[in-house]
Amino acid sequence: MLASETFPAHHFKESIFKPYSANGSASVDDLASVNKTLTSAATTSSSDDTHAAIDIAPTASSVEFETARKMLTNNSCSNNNNNNNNETTDDISGFVASHPAAPFEGFIRACVDEIIKLAVFQGTNRSSKVVEWHEPAELRQLFDFQLRDKGESQDKLRELLRETIRFSVKTGHPYFINQLYSGVDPYALVGQWLTDALNPSVYTYEVAPLFTLMEEQVLAEMRRIVGFPNGGEGDGIFCPGGSIANGYAISCARYKHAPESKKNGLFNAKPLIIFTSEDAHYSVEKLAMFMGFGSDHVIKIATNEVGKMRLSNLEEQIQRCLDNGWQPLMVSATAGTTVLGAFDDLIGIGELCRKHNMWMHVDAAWGGGALMSKKYRHLLNGIEMADSVTWNPHKLLAASQQCSTFLTRHQLVLGQCHSTNAAYLFQKDKFYDTSFDTGDKHIQCGRRADVFKFWFMWKAKGSLGLEAHVEKVFRMAEFFTAKVRERAGFELVLESPECTNISFWYVPSSLRQMERNQEFYDKLHKVAPKVKEMMIKKGSMMITYQPLRQLPNFFRLVLQNSCLEESDMIYFLDEIESLAKSL
């Protein structure tokens, strides 16, 4: 039985407040009555102002007025659309109102079944390809991208759904180890589907009551885990990605140092300087440019041989800044750099920030998940000293994209820094406690309920389950590292990686006897791109590569999918070796 057949008749056929006529359409007599009601209501409204100063409960006449208005509006449309069901005898490939009418249920179920079968299960099966690769010109020929005047049939739409899955990269596939996200967590997936069905925007309590309180709970627990004072005191928000979260840190740091900048901007102000690692995520520089600081005011600190910020160089650059009459504003440290997975010395950075009264931010978008593990949280020792933290559950904890948070120890700074008190949304005379209208502390207006998928996943697994997930992927990283050490032709970039990204070269047998000179490194530089091309065209796996300063291209394995086993680690090495055999 379809769900639409189990509801009472009024769910589709009539308003629960004012029944429609029996045949589901407005009659001539109905419309005559409507006109009379509208005229009477308008006259009353213009002559009687006594309601303006008092609270009024809805009266029968006010409900009738609203119903009448709706009936008139509905009459201008097809008679087939005069009820909540939007039933139509026409082919639904034509125009229909945006409403889940009963005829759509079969279509919705069929589409969801296709998604579950082809994307969720077949697309994540080890025997399936990670990607079916086609060049752009070829893909334009294979897929119907064209938009037309007339809508497509349901059969055509289902075909497009299947083709979309076919030609997309299966990022939930165990052999997608290409970026700092992967996997399809079943609980997060269900959570994301539900929020898409509810389509909330989390800016006021009145339109998102449950998700508002849920955000408060999850963010408070994350602050407690970070180690902020008094059991997680402070504030936080869900953001559209770690880049924006890092931007919030810059914004809050600027406001904390110079509250007048909210009104005056940076004009006539002393140059404000941001310090970050040369291996930090590019978003620090990009957001500083976006916010008017300028890239010259982002000073990149040298890293040591394992990718950590050199504190001696940081101190030198702070002093140079002071000598030039500039204002050291903040340090953006990194807990898990994008390439090498390095964790900066947060304790040392924290002490320097306190000494020079600078804002301390920790970009733990990648490495923050290690905080869930008693065994590995030591990697982030000192994070509790931070003024703010970026932490993305969609990375190491494998929640669905996007799920990013900005956390701060300062309870009021987000609201003070960003609020504009728009009267059409954040009215202060609402009937409930408007402190729960949290949207004004965001730079966004409309905002997805990204909290639910993470909360649902956390509820399902518990903190111990998240800890087990983190420790499993670290264990696989350690196993893979050990295998790279002992296998001919493979060489580690870092002998002992800190996080679950392992960087390494594969040296084909044709190069192993060469002298390690510039010619050798030029040839080695071409190996990873060629192997990457072959694996993608074959569809066997996806792993990224990159150079780093003077180092030639190397592979970077990234692990956050806890379904991976030791046999998968062997597969990755075997496949790279096999593909590179002819090089």
mmCIF file of C-alpha atoms in Angstrom, residues 1 30 89-90 189 212 268 270 276 332 346 359 379 419 449 474 486 491 500 569 582:
data_model
loop_
_atom_site.group_PDB
_atom_site.id
_atom_site.type_symbol
_atom_site.label_atom_id
_atom_site.label_comp_id
_atom_site.label_asym_id
_atom_site.label_seq_id
_atom_site.Cartn_x
_atom_site.Cartn_y
_atom_site.Cartn_z
ATOM 1 C CA MET A 1 0.000 0.000 0.000
ATOM 2 C CA ASP A 30 -18.710 29.498 -3.422
ATOM 3 C CA THR A 89 -5.595 13.849 -14.928
ATOM 4 C CA ASP A 90 -2.905 15.179 -17.239
ATOM 5 C CA LEU A 189 22.753 9.418 4.595
ATOM 6 C CA THR A 212 18.029 24.939 16.646
ATOM 7 C CA ASN A 268 42.818 54.276 8.253
ATOM 8 C CA LYS A 270 47.032 49.954 11.344
ATOM 9 C CA THR A 276 49.783 30.786 9.268
ATOM 10 C CA SER A 332 45.927 30.219 12.339
ATOM 11 C CA LEU A 346 49.563 24.118 19.594
ATOM 12 C CA TRP A 359 43.789 35.487 18.598
ATOM 13 C CA LEU A 379 48.060 15.009 18.628
ATOM 14 C CA SER A 419 24.428 40.752 13.718
ATOM 15 C CA ALA A 449 20.271 21.722 8.859
ATOM 16 C CA PHE A 474 44.560 5.168 12.081
ATOM 17 C CA GLU A 486 59.145 -3.016 3.345
ATOM 18 C CA GLU A 491 59.476 5.192 -0.632
ATOM 19 C CA THR A 500 45.947 9.070 8.191
ATOM 20 C CA MET A 569 45.899 -1.671 1.719
ATOM 21 C CA SER A 582 55.416 -0.304 -18.178
#
